[in-house]
Coordinates of C-alpha atoms in Angstrom, one line a residue:
M22 CA 0.0 0.0 0.0
I23 CA 2.8 2.4 0.8
I24 CA 4.5 1.8 -2.7
R25 CA 1.1 2.4 -4.3
G26 CA 0.6 5.6 -2.4
L27 CA 4.1 6.9 -3.5
I28 CA 3.6 6.1 -7.3
P29 CA 1.7 9.4 -8.0
Y30 CA 4.2 11.4 -6.1
V31 CA 7.1 9.7 -8.0
L32 CA 5.4 10.5 -11.4
F33 CA 5.0 14.0 -10.2
L34 CA 8.8 14.4 -9.4
S35 CA 9.5 12.7 -12.8
C36 CA 7.5 15.3 -14.7
L37 CA 8.9 18.1 -12.6
A38 CA 12.4 16.9 -13.5
L39 CA 11.7 17.2 -17.1
V40 CA 11.2 20.9 -16.9
T41 CA 14.3 21.9 -15.0
N42 CA 17.9 21.4 -15.8
S43 CA 18.9 21.8 -12.1
V44 CA 17.5 18.3 -11.2
P45 CA 20.1 15.6 -11.3
Y46 CA 19.5 12.8 -13.8
L47 CA 18.7 10.3 -11.1
S48 CA 15.4 12.1 -10.6
I49 CA 14.6 11.9 -14.3
W50 CA 13.2 8.5 -15.5
H51 CA 11.4 7.8 -18.7
F52 CA 9.2 4.9 -19.3
V53 CA 7.2 3.7 -22.3
D54 CA 4.1 3.3 -20.1
H55 CA 4.2 5.1 -16.8
R56 CA 1.4 3.0 -15.4
R57 CA 3.6 0.0 -15.4
Y58 CA 6.2 1.4 -13.1
G59 CA 6.9 -1.3 -10.5
A60 CA 4.5 -3.6 -12.3
F61 CA 7.2 -6.0 -13.7
P62 CA 7.2 -9.3 -11.6
E63 CA 10.5 -9.4 -9.7
E64 CA 11.2 -12.9 -10.7
D65 CA 10.5 -12.1 -14.3
H66 CA 12.6 -9.0 -15.1
V67 CA 16.3 -8.3 -15.8
S68 CA 18.1 -5.2 -14.4
L69 CA 20.9 -4.1 -16.6
A70 CA 23.5 -1.4 -15.9
Y71 CA 25.4 0.4 -18.6
V72 CA 28.1 3.1 -18.5
L73 CA 27.9 5.2 -21.6
G74 CA 30.4 8.1 -22.1
G75 CA 33.5 9.2 -23.9
N76 CA 33.7 7.5 -27.4
F77 CA 30.8 8.6 -29.5
M78 CA 30.6 4.9 -30.8
T79 CA 29.2 3.8 -27.4
R80 CA 25.7 4.9 -28.3
L81 CA 25.7 2.9 -31.5
M82 CA 27.3 -0.1 -29.9
F83 CA 24.7 -0.1 -27.2
M84 CA 21.9 -0.2 -29.7
Q85 CA 23.5 -3.1 -31.5
H86 CA 24.1 -4.8 -28.3
F87 CA 20.6 -4.4 -27.0
K88 CA 19.2 -5.7 -30.3
S89 CA 21.1 -8.9 -29.6
V90 CA 19.4 -9.0 -26.1
L91 CA 15.9 -8.4 -27.5
N92 CA 16.5 -10.9 -30.3
Y93 CA 16.5 -13.8 -27.8
S94 CA 14.5 -12.6 -24.8
D95 CA 10.8 -11.7 -24.2
H96 CA 11.4 -10.8 -20.5
Y97 CA 11.0 -7.4 -18.9
F98 CA 14.0 -5.1 -18.6
R99 CA 15.0 -2.2 -16.5
L100 CA 17.9 -0.4 -17.8
Y101 CA 20.1 1.8 -15.6
F102 CA 22.2 4.2 -17.7
I103 CA 25.2 5.9 -16.0
V104 CA 25.9 8.6 -18.6
D105 CA 27.6 11.9 -19.2
D106 CA 26.0 15.0 -20.4
E107 CA 26.7 14.2 -24.1
N108 CA 25.1 10.7 -24.0
R109 CA 22.0 11.3 -21.9
A110 CA 19.8 13.1 -24.4
D111 CA 20.9 10.9 -27.4
V112 CA 20.2 7.7 -25.5
N113 CA 16.9 8.9 -24.2
D114 CA 15.8 9.9 -27.8
L115 CA 16.8 6.4 -29.0
M116 CA 14.9 4.7 -26.3
T117 CA 11.8 6.9 -26.5
S118 CA 11.6 6.6 -30.3
W119 CA 12.3 2.8 -30.1
N120 CA 9.2 2.4 -27.9
I121 CA 10.0 -1.1 -26.6
S122 CA 7.0 -2.3 -24.7
N123 CA 8.7 -4.5 -22.2
C124 CA 11.4 -2.0 -21.2
E125 CA 11.8 0.9 -18.8
W126 CA 14.9 3.0 -18.2
F127 CA 16.6 5.3 -15.8
F128 CA 19.5 7.8 -16.0
Y129 CA 22.2 8.6 -13.5
N130 CA 24.5 11.6 -14.0
L131 CA 28.0 10.3 -14.2
T132 CA 29.6 13.7 -13.9
E133 CA 28.3 13.9 -10.3
Y134 CA 30.4 10.8 -9.5
D135 CA 33.5 10.9 -11.8
S136 CA 35.6 12.6 -9.2
R137 CA 35.4 9.5 -7.0
V138 CA 37.4 7.5 -9.6
K139 CA 39.5 10.1 -11.4
W140 CA 42.1 10.0 -8.6
I141 CA 43.1 6.5 -9.9
P142 CA 46.1 6.5 -12.3
N143 CA 44.9 4.6 -15.4
S144 CA 46.5 3.9 -18.7
H145 CA 43.5 2.0 -20.2
Y146 CA 41.8 3.5 -23.3
S147 CA 38.5 3.5 -21.4
K148 CA 39.7 6.2 -19.1
Y149 CA 37.6 6.9 -16.1
Y150 CA 34.4 5.7 -17.8
G151 CA 35.6 2.1 -17.2
L152 CA 36.6 2.8 -13.6
S153 CA 33.1 4.0 -13.0
K154 CA 31.8 0.5 -12.9
L155 CA 33.3 0.4 -9.4
L156 CA 30.7 3.0 -8.4
I157 CA 27.6 1.1 -9.4
P158 CA 26.6 0.1 -5.9
E159 CA 26.9 3.7 -4.8
I160 CA 25.2 5.1 -7.8
I161 CA 22.2 2.9 -8.3
S162 CA 19.3 3.5 -6.0
D163 CA 19.1 1.6 -2.8
N164 CA 15.8 -0.1 -3.8
V165 CA 17.6 -2.0 -6.6
L166 CA 18.9 -5.2 -5.0
K167 CA 20.5 -7.0 -7.9
I168 CA 21.9 -5.7 -11.1
M169 CA 24.1 -6.9 -14.0
F170 CA 26.6 -4.7 -15.7
V171 CA 27.2 -5.5 -19.3
D172 CA 29.8 -3.9 -21.7
V173 CA 28.2 -2.6 -24.9
D174 CA 30.7 -4.6 -27.1
I175 CA 29.0 -7.9 -26.1
V176 CA 26.6 -9.6 -28.5
F177 CA 24.3 -12.2 -27.0
R178 CA 23.4 -15.4 -28.8
S179 CA 20.9 -16.7 -26.2
D180 CA 18.3 -15.5 -23.7
I181 CA 20.0 -13.2 -21.2
F182 CA 17.4 -14.2 -18.6
H183 CA 19.2 -17.6 -18.2
L184 CA 22.3 -15.8 -17.2
W185 CA 20.3 -13.5 -14.8
Q186 CA 19.0 -16.7 -13.1
K187 CA 22.6 -17.5 -12.0
F188 CA 21.9 -15.2 -9.1
R189 CA 20.0 -18.2 -7.6
D190 CA 23.3 -20.0 -7.5
F191 CA 25.1 -17.4 -5.3
N192 CA 25.9 -18.8 -1.8
K193 CA 25.4 -16.6 1.3
L194 CA 28.9 -15.1 0.9
Q195 CA 29.1 -14.4 -2.8
S196 CA 28.2 -10.9 -4.0
I197 CA 29.9 -10.7 -7.4
G198 CA 29.5 -12.9 -10.4
M199 CA 32.1 -12.8 -13.3
V200 CA 33.5 -15.1 -16.0
E201 CA 37.2 -16.1 -15.8
N202 CA 39.6 -14.1 -17.9
L203 CA 40.3 -16.2 -21.0
S204 CA 43.9 -15.2 -21.4
D205 CA 47.3 -15.5 -19.6
W206 CA 47.5 -11.8 -18.5
Y207 CA 47.0 -12.2 -14.8
L208 CA 49.2 -15.3 -14.6
N209 CA 52.0 -12.8 -15.3
K210 CA 54.6 -15.3 -16.5
D211 CA 57.0 -12.5 -17.3
G212 CA 56.8 -11.0 -13.9
K213 CA 55.7 -7.5 -15.2
K214 CA 55.1 -4.9 -12.6
S215 CA 52.1 -3.5 -14.4
V216 CA 50.2 -6.8 -13.8
W217 CA 47.9 -6.6 -10.7
P218 CA 47.2 -9.6 -8.5
A219 CA 44.3 -11.9 -9.3
K220 CA 42.8 -15.3 -8.3
G221 CA 44.1 -17.7 -10.9
R222 CA 43.6 -16.3 -14.4
G223 CA 41.6 -13.6 -12.9
F224 CA 38.1 -12.4 -14.1
N225 CA 36.9 -10.4 -17.0
A226 CA 34.9 -7.3 -16.2
G227 CA 32.8 -7.3 -19.4
I228 CA 29.8 -8.8 -17.5
I229 CA 29.5 -8.3 -13.7
M230 CA 26.6 -9.7 -11.7
M231 CA 26.2 -7.6 -8.5
D232 CA 24.2 -8.5 -5.4
L233 CA 24.0 -4.8 -4.4
D234 CA 22.3 -5.5 -1.1
R235 CA 25.3 -7.7 -0.1
L236 CA 27.9 -5.3 -1.4
R237 CA 26.5 -2.4 0.5
E238 CA 26.1 -4.3 3.7
G239 CA 29.7 -5.5 3.3
D240 CA 31.1 -2.0 2.9
W241 CA 32.1 -2.3 -0.8
K242 CA 32.5 1.4 -1.0
G243 CA 35.2 1.5 1.6
K244 CA 36.8 -1.9 0.8
W245 CA 37.5 -1.5 -3.0
R246 CA 39.1 2.0 -2.3
A247 CA 41.3 0.4 0.3
V248 CA 42.3 -2.4 -2.1
A249 CA 43.0 0.2 -4.9
D250 CA 45.1 2.3 -2.7
K251 CA 47.1 -0.7 -1.4
Y252 CA 48.0 -2.0 -4.9
L253 CA 48.5 1.4 -6.6
K254 CA 51.4 1.8 -4.2
L255 CA 52.9 -1.4 -5.6
H256 CA 52.0 -1.0 -9.3
G257 CA 51.7 2.7 -9.8
K258 CA 48.6 2.6 -12.1
T259 CA 46.0 0.4 -13.5
T260 CA 46.6 -1.2 -16.9
M261 CA 43.3 -2.9 -17.3
S262 CA 41.2 -0.1 -15.6
D263 CA 38.5 -1.3 -13.3
Q264 CA 39.2 -4.9 -14.1
D265 CA 42.6 -4.7 -12.2
I266 CA 40.8 -3.4 -9.1
F267 CA 38.0 -6.0 -9.3
N268 CA 40.6 -8.7 -9.5
A269 CA 42.7 -7.3 -6.7
Y270 CA 39.5 -7.2 -4.5
I271 CA 38.7 -10.8 -5.3
H272 CA 42.3 -11.8 -4.7
D273 CA 42.0 -10.3 -1.2
N274 CA 38.3 -11.5 -0.7
P275 CA 38.0 -14.8 -2.6
T276 CA 34.9 -16.0 -0.9
E277 CA 32.8 -13.1 -2.5
I278 CA 33.3 -14.2 -6.2
K279 CA 30.9 -16.5 -8.0
S280 CA 32.6 -17.9 -11.2
L281 CA 30.1 -17.8 -14.1
P282 CA 30.2 -20.2 -17.1
C283 CA 32.8 -19.1 -19.7
E284 CA 30.3 -19.2 -22.6
Y285 CA 28.5 -16.1 -21.1
N286 CA 31.6 -13.9 -21.8
F287 CA 33.5 -15.5 -24.7
Q288 CA 36.4 -12.9 -25.1
L289 CA 37.8 -12.1 -28.5
G290 CA 40.5 -9.7 -27.5
T291 CA 44.1 -9.8 -29.1
L292 CA 45.6 -11.7 -26.0
T293 CA 42.8 -14.2 -25.4
R294 CA 42.9 -18.0 -25.7
S295 CA 39.1 -18.5 -25.6
D296 CA 39.0 -21.3 -28.1
E297 CA 41.4 -23.4 -25.9
L298 CA 40.1 -22.3 -22.5
C299 CA 36.3 -22.4 -23.3
V300 CA 35.1 -25.5 -25.2
E301 CA 31.4 -24.6 -24.7
T302 CA 29.3 -23.0 -27.5
P303 CA 29.6 -19.2 -26.9
L304 CA 26.4 -17.6 -25.7
A305 CA 27.8 -14.1 -25.4
L306 CA 30.6 -12.8 -27.6
H307 CA 32.7 -10.2 -26.2
F308 CA 34.6 -8.1 -28.8
N309 CA 36.8 -6.6 -26.1
S310 CA 39.6 -5.0 -28.1
Q311 CA 40.3 -1.5 -29.1
N312 CA 41.9 -2.8 -32.3
K313 CA 40.5 -5.1 -34.8
T314 CA 40.9 -8.7 -33.8
V315 CA 42.4 -11.2 -36.1
R316 CA 42.2 -14.8 -34.7
R317 CA 41.0 -18.2 -35.4
N318 CA 37.2 -18.3 -35.8
Y319 CA 37.0 -14.5 -35.6
V320 CA 35.4 -14.4 -39.1
V321 CA 32.7 -16.6 -37.8
Y322 CA 32.0 -14.6 -34.7
N323 CA 32.2 -11.3 -36.6
A324 CA 29.5 -12.7 -39.0
V325 CA 27.3 -13.2 -36.0
R326 CA 27.8 -9.6 -35.1
K327 CA 27.1 -8.4 -38.6
E328 CA 23.9 -10.4 -38.6
I329 CA 22.7 -8.7 -35.4
E330 CA 23.6 -5.3 -36.9
G331 CA 21.3 -6.1 -39.8
I332 CA 18.3 -7.1 -37.8
D333 CA 15.4 -4.6 -37.9
G334 CA 15.2 -3.1 -34.5
S335 CA 11.6 -2.1 -35.2
D336 CA 10.7 -5.7 -35.9
L337 CA 12.1 -6.6 -32.5
R338 CA 9.9 -3.9 -31.0
R339 CA 6.8 -5.3 -32.8
R340 CA 7.6 -8.9 -31.6
R341 CA 7.4 -7.4 -28.1
R342 CA 3.6 -6.9 -28.5
S343 CA 4.1 -3.1 -28.6
L344 CA 1.3 -1.1 -30.2
R345 CA 2.6 0.5 -33.4
K346 CA 1.4 4.1 -33.4
R347 CA 1.7 6.3 -36.4
A348 CA 1.7 10.0 -35.3
L349 CA -1.0 11.9 -37.2
P350 CA 0.3 14.9 -39.2
S351 CA -0.8 18.4 -38.0
V352 CA -3.3 18.9 -40.9
S353 CA -7.0 19.3 -41.0
K354 CA -8.6 16.0 -42.1
P355 CA -9.1 16.0 -45.9
D356 CA -12.6 16.0 -47.0
S357 CA -14.1 12.7 -48.3
K358 CA -13.3 13.7 -51.9
I359 CA -9.6 13.9 -51.2
S360 CA -7.9 11.1 -49.5
C361 CA -4.2 12.0 -49.2
E362 CA -2.8 10.1 -46.2
E363 CA -1.2 7.5 -48.4
Y364 CA 0.9 10.2 -50.1
M365 CA 2.3 11.6 -46.8
P366 CA 5.4 10.1 -45.3
L367 CA 5.3 8.6 -41.8
Q368 CA 5.9 11.1 -38.9
S369 CA 7.5 8.8 -36.3
F370 CA 10.7 6.9 -36.5
R371 CA 13.3 5.2 -34.4
I372 CA 16.3 7.6 -34.3
L373 CA 19.8 7.5 -32.9
P374 CA 21.2 11.1 -32.9
N375 CA 24.9 11.6 -33.1
A376 CA 25.4 7.9 -34.0
L377 CA 28.7 8.8 -35.6
G378 CA 30.7 11.9 -34.6
R379 CA 29.9 14.9 -32.4
L380 CA 31.0 18.4 -32.3
K381 CA 32.2 19.3 -28.8
E382 CA 32.1 23.1 -29.6
T383 CA 29.6 25.1 -31.6
A384 CA 30.9 25.5 -35.2
K385 CA 30.5 28.8 -37.1
L386 CA 29.1 27.2 -40.2
C387 CA 27.9 23.6 -40.9
L388 CA 26.5 22.0 -44.0
V389 CA 23.1 20.3 -43.0
T390 CA 21.8 17.6 -45.3
Q391 CA 20.1 14.2 -45.4
F392 CA 20.5 11.1 -47.6
S393 CA 19.9 7.4 -47.9
K394 CA 22.3 4.6 -49.1
D395 CA 21.6 5.3 -52.7
R396 CA 23.2 8.8 -52.3
L397 CA 26.2 7.6 -50.2
D398 CA 28.6 8.3 -53.0
S399 CA 27.4 11.9 -53.3
F400 CA 27.9 12.3 -49.6
I401 CA 31.3 11.0 -49.7
E402 CA 32.2 13.3 -52.5
N403 CA 30.7 16.3 -50.5
A404 CA 32.6 15.3 -47.5
E405 CA 35.9 15.1 -49.2
H406 CA 35.3 18.6 -50.7
W407 CA 33.5 20.5 -48.0
K408 CA 36.1 21.2 -45.2
H409 CA 33.6 22.5 -42.6
P410 CA 31.5 20.4 -40.3
I411 CA 28.5 18.4 -41.6
S412 CA 25.4 17.4 -39.8
A413 CA 23.6 14.8 -41.8
A414 CA 20.4 12.7 -41.2
I415 CA 20.7 9.2 -42.9
Y416 CA 17.7 7.2 -43.6
G417 CA 17.4 3.5 -44.2
T418 CA 17.2 0.0 -42.6
D419 CA 19.5 -1.3 -39.9
Q420 CA 21.6 -3.0 -42.6
D421 CA 21.8 0.2 -44.6
M422 CA 23.0 2.2 -41.6
T423 CA 25.8 -0.4 -41.0
E424 CA 27.0 0.0 -44.6
I425 CA 26.8 3.8 -44.5
V426 CA 28.7 4.2 -41.2
E427 CA 31.5 1.8 -42.3
A428 CA 32.0 3.9 -45.5
V429 CA 31.9 7.3 -43.6
K430 CA 34.3 6.0 -41.0
T431 CA 37.0 5.7 -43.5
L432 CA 37.0 9.4 -44.0
N433 CA 38.4 9.8 -40.5
R434 CA 36.6 13.1 -39.9
P435 CA 35.2 13.6 -36.4
D436 CA 33.3 16.7 -37.6
L437 CA 31.1 14.6 -39.8
V438 CA 28.1 13.9 -37.6
L439 CA 25.5 11.3 -38.7
H440 CA 22.0 11.0 -37.1
M441 CA 20.2 7.7 -37.9
V442 CA 16.6 7.7 -38.9
F443 CA 15.4 4.1 -39.3
K444 CA 12.9 3.1 -42.0
E445 CA 9.8 1.8 -40.4
P446 CA 7.7 -1.0 -41.8
T447 CA 4.1 0.1 -42.5
D448 CA 0.8 -1.5 -43.5
Q449 CA 0.4 1.2 -46.2
T450 CA 1.8 0.3 -49.5
M451 CA 2.4 3.8 -50.7
S452 CA 3.6 5.8 -47.6
Q453 CA 6.4 3.3 -46.7
D454 CA 8.1 4.2 -50.0
I455 CA 7.8 8.0 -49.5
Y456 CA 11.2 9.5 -48.6
P457 CA 10.6 11.6 -45.3
I458 CA 12.8 14.4 -46.5
N459 CA 11.4 17.1 -44.3
Y460 CA 11.6 14.9 -41.2
L461 CA 15.2 14.2 -42.0
R462 CA 16.0 17.9 -42.6
N463 CA 14.5 18.7 -39.2
T464 CA 16.5 16.0 -37.5
A465 CA 19.7 17.2 -39.2
V466 CA 19.0 20.8 -38.0
K467 CA 17.9 19.9 -34.5
Y468 CA 21.0 17.9 -33.6
S469 CA 23.5 20.2 -35.4
N470 CA 25.8 22.0 -33.0
C471 CA 26.3 25.0 -35.3
D472 CA 25.6 28.8 -35.2
K473 CA 24.9 29.0 -39.0
I474 CA 23.6 26.2 -41.2
L475 CA 23.8 25.7 -45.0
M476 CA 20.6 24.0 -45.9
T477 CA 21.3 21.8 -49.0
D478 CA 20.6 18.5 -50.6
V479 CA 23.4 15.9 -50.7
D480 CA 23.7 15.9 -54.4
F481 CA 24.9 19.5 -54.6
M482 CA 28.6 20.4 -54.5
V483 CA 29.6 23.9 -53.1
Y484 CA 32.4 25.7 -54.7
E485 CA 34.7 28.7 -54.3
D486 CA 36.4 29.6 -51.0
T487 CA 33.9 28.5 -48.4
Q488 CA 35.8 30.6 -45.8
D489 CA 34.1 33.5 -47.7
L490 CA 30.8 32.0 -46.8
V491 CA 31.7 32.0 -43.1
I492 CA 32.6 35.7 -43.4
Q493 CA 29.5 36.6 -45.5
S494 CA 27.2 34.8 -43.1
R495 CA 28.9 36.1 -39.9
D496 CA 26.6 39.1 -39.7
L497 CA 23.3 37.5 -40.7
K498 CA 20.4 38.8 -38.6
D499 CA 17.6 36.6 -37.3
K500 CA 15.4 37.2 -40.3
E501 CA 18.0 37.1 -43.1
V502 CA 19.2 34.2 -45.3
L503 CA 22.2 34.0 -47.6
V504 CA 21.3 32.3 -50.8
I505 CA 23.9 30.2 -52.7
P506 CA 23.1 30.2 -56.5
A507 CA 22.5 26.8 -57.8
F508 CA 23.4 25.3 -61.2
E509 CA 23.4 22.1 -63.2
T510 CA 25.3 20.8 -66.2
A511 CA 23.6 21.0 -69.6
E512 CA 24.4 17.4 -70.2
N513 CA 22.6 15.0 -67.9
N514 CA 25.2 12.2 -68.4
I515 CA 28.0 14.2 -66.6
T516 CA 28.5 12.6 -63.2
D517 CA 32.2 13.2 -62.7
V518 CA 32.4 16.1 -60.2
T519 CA 36.1 16.7 -61.0
T520 CA 35.0 18.2 -64.4
F521 CA 32.7 20.7 -62.7
P522 CA 33.8 24.4 -62.7
H523 CA 35.5 25.1 -59.4
T524 CA 35.7 28.9 -59.5
K525 CA 33.3 31.7 -60.3
E526 CA 35.3 32.6 -63.4
Q527 CA 35.2 29.0 -64.7
L528 CA 31.4 28.8 -63.9
V529 CA 30.6 32.0 -65.8
E530 CA 32.6 30.9 -68.8
A531 CA 30.8 27.5 -68.8
F532 CA 27.5 29.4 -68.4
F533 CA 28.0 31.5 -71.4
N534 CA 29.2 28.6 -73.4
K535 CA 25.9 26.8 -72.5
K536 CA 27.7 23.9 -70.7
I537 CA 26.1 25.1 -67.3
N538 CA 22.5 26.2 -66.7
V539 CA 20.6 27.6 -63.8
F540 CA 19.4 24.6 -61.8
R541 CA 16.0 23.6 -63.1
G542 CA 16.1 26.7 -65.3
I543 CA 14.3 24.9 -68.1
T544 CA 12.0 22.5 -66.4
W545 CA 11.1 24.6 -63.3
P546 CA 12.4 28.2 -63.8
S547 CA 10.5 29.7 -61.0
A548 CA 12.6 27.6 -58.5
H549 CA 15.6 29.8 -58.8
N550 CA 14.9 32.7 -61.1
S551 CA 14.6 35.1 -58.1
T552 CA 18.3 34.6 -57.4
N553 CA 18.9 36.8 -60.4
V554 CA 22.0 35.1 -62.0
A555 CA 22.7 38.1 -64.3
E556 CA 23.2 40.2 -61.2
W557 CA 25.3 37.5 -59.6
I558 CA 27.7 37.2 -62.5
I559 CA 28.9 40.9 -62.1
A560 CA 28.3 41.1 -58.2
E561 CA 31.3 41.7 -56.0
D562 CA 29.2 42.2 -52.8
V563 CA 26.2 40.5 -51.2
Y564 CA 23.1 41.7 -52.8
S565 CA 19.3 41.3 -52.0
V566 CA 16.7 39.8 -54.1
N567 CA 12.9 39.7 -54.0
Y568 CA 10.8 36.6 -53.3
E569 CA 8.8 35.3 -56.2
K570 CA 6.2 32.5 -56.2
N571 CA 7.6 29.0 -55.9
Y572 CA 11.2 30.2 -55.1
E573 CA 13.2 27.4 -53.4
P574 CA 16.8 28.4 -53.1
Y575 CA 19.5 26.7 -51.0
F576 CA 20.7 29.1 -48.3
I577 CA 22.6 29.8 -45.0
I578 CA 20.4 30.7 -42.0
K579 CA 21.0 31.2 -38.3
K580 CA 20.1 27.9 -36.7
S581 CA 18.4 29.6 -33.8
S582 CA 15.8 31.3 -36.1
C583 CA 15.3 28.6 -38.6
P584 CA 11.7 27.3 -38.6
M585 CA 11.1 23.6 -38.9
Y586 CA 10.1 22.1 -42.2
D587 CA 6.6 20.8 -42.5
Q588 CA 6.9 17.0 -42.2
R589 CA 3.7 16.3 -44.2
F590 CA 5.8 16.8 -47.4
G591 CA 8.0 14.0 -48.4
G592 CA 9.6 12.6 -51.5
F593 CA 9.2 15.1 -54.4
G594 CA 6.9 18.1 -54.4
W595 CA 6.6 21.3 -52.3
N596 CA 8.8 20.1 -49.5
K597 CA 11.3 23.0 -49.9
V598 CA 9.0 25.6 -51.5
T599 CA 6.6 25.5 -48.5
H600 CA 9.6 26.3 -46.2
V601 CA 10.9 29.2 -48.2
L602 CA 7.2 30.5 -48.4
Q603 CA 7.1 30.3 -44.7
L604 CA 10.2 32.4 -44.5
R605 CA 8.7 34.9 -46.8
M606 CA 5.5 35.1 -44.7
M607 CA 7.7 35.7 -41.7
N608 CA 9.3 38.7 -43.5
Y609 CA 12.8 37.2 -44.1
T610 CA 15.2 39.0 -46.4
F611 CA 17.0 37.0 -49.1
K612 CA 20.5 37.9 -49.7
V613 CA 22.9 36.3 -52.3
S614 CA 26.5 35.4 -51.9
P615 CA 28.5 37.0 -54.7
T616 CA 31.3 34.4 -54.6
S617 CA 30.1 30.9 -53.9
F618 CA 27.9 28.7 -55.9
M619 CA 26.7 25.0 -56.0
I620 CA 26.3 22.5 -58.9
H621 CA 23.9 19.6 -58.9
Q622 CA 25.3 16.1 -59.3
N623 CA 23.3 14.1 -61.9
H624 CA 21.7 10.9 -60.8
N625 CA 18.8 8.5 -61.8
I626 CA 15.3 9.9 -61.4
S627 CA 13.9 9.2 -57.9
N628 CA 10.8 7.1 -57.3
S629 CA 9.0 10.2 -55.9
L630 CA 9.8 12.4 -59.0
F631 CA 8.6 9.5 -61.2
R632 CA 5.3 9.3 -59.2
W633 CA 4.9 13.1 -59.4
R634 CA 5.1 13.0 -63.1
H635 CA 2.9 10.0 -63.7
D636 CA 0.3 10.1 -60.9
P637 CA -2.2 12.9 -61.2
H638 CA -3.8 12.0 -57.8
Y639 CA -0.4 12.4 -56.1
Q640 CA -0.1 15.9 -57.6
K641 CA -3.6 16.8 -56.6
C642 CA -2.9 15.7 -53.0
L643 CA 0.3 17.6 -52.7
H644 CA -1.4 20.8 -54.1
Y645 CA -4.1 20.3 -51.4
L646 CA -1.5 19.9 -48.7
K647 CA 0.2 23.0 -49.9
K648 CA -3.0 25.0 -49.7
Q649 CA -3.5 23.6 -46.2
F650 CA -0.1 24.6 -45.2
V651 CA -0.5 28.2 -46.4
L652 CA -3.8 28.6 -44.6
E653 CA -2.4 27.2 -41.3
T654 CA 0.8 29.3 -41.5
A655 CA -1.1 32.4 -42.2
D656 CA -3.4 31.7 -39.3
E657 CA -0.4 31.0 -36.9
L658 CA 1.3 34.3 -38.1
G659 CA -1.9 36.3 -37.9
L660 CA -1.8 37.1 -41.6
Q661 CA -4.8 37.9 -43.8
L662 CA -4.7 36.2 -47.1
K663 CA -5.9 38.0 -50.2

């Protein structure tokens, strides 16, 4: 009865925490269904702890890891995320958009505790994030009695609940469960000073089952610090981070360890002898190496990981009996004569912001774009040419995302930031194929850490000294945009961007020789006529232009004042025109860069454009949606339409 009485109060605190930044993360918890808090049967749920911080890849690795967990288990999960400032929002957006029905999650602010381990000298690449595992009994709420820490580089091949049940095998003295370390490191055959003491081969810290109640009662908080201080005087620093301290603790307190079956942490690091020391079929693969591992059977195990990466995370969610909800667009219901819903893209997706890369400091100017796998080559060419940061929303299946990330990682540019938007299966035959371009644009804008943003499509290359753009956009006011003139080659079969004009002088010459045209100057002249190329050719300074109907330039704008794109528009048709029209209705001024320009990369016609050209009902619906957009925007701005 007491717990039931507290639930409304707990929910009130949760809501209060959402509207203030001063409340620590441990007061902020997010559930898929708030009514189910505390409703999971204690014997039928798994409590998992994760430390996410530092390397931006941990967010992506966590998602892939948890897909492997969900792939084999239908049990309930409580996830306890110990995160830094950078990871909390991204992980919460992932979990909220994933909407897994049998999962609830909590956040704890790592920055409030990191000083408790930063005093420990440590040469391991995990830095103090790894050491933070030692603090789990201190950080996690006292009402959590048992928990299992899991590294995000572990891929499960069986139901994790079977491992969770190993708590039943703990005797009255055992408080920690770990798998033996499958290497000779702690045997220290060479007598290295850097190797800490351990019981036998020692234990691997990739999975740690913790009886928190016993650890707290046994003064874990004081005892591990005493052990660390004792052996730091002998060894100077930790080489294996928290694992050294866990093993030294077990060495001094051997009755507290429960040895777990080796198949639940089959280690694939460079120094391991897993194939020799563990003959059981691996049930949890631990890719515990900073470097690529090359060893016997690694290809087989890596194939398992690749298979998990390719699994549709949304499919896992549906298997968990979650109600699939499609967010309704903010549009008046069409009358019975016009049924346009099938022509609108979905409005809700599973997302992973900052899946690859992150800007630690706000950039002066970023290129903001979106693409799917079929435009990957265009993005690569853009990234090799554009030397400023890029914020890009990428769209596709889980398998598509894996391929895109692998390709972009080879560029070795930390200022290329990718935000994943996962394609959602749908019952509708039409809308599942509509590319949600404005949703993607909004995602790329929202998660960009930039002062000014260049809104463009990925199949455009920007030329001339882009530093001039930084200077020209520096003084942009809240209601001003800087337009970049757009061109295309006269011949549609030209795809080699190295043949494009790279300077204004070359561009003007090609323009007069009819090798270059204004973009869509023949098929849709109103799109860019307002830019006034005749004026641009002779311009030496920024100049202003007037808005004309259906103008849709590419431009630089202050992120803080950029309105969101209307997400009802997807694929081809009015998706950019409506946004520029909104700027006009908000009294924006359109200025033009006198130095820079962009050229379109030719490619095959998209499905959306093909549909636009051949489906009259599609055109009719988009015209209807455009009309609705104008009426709604005018009403919001208090404008009277003529």
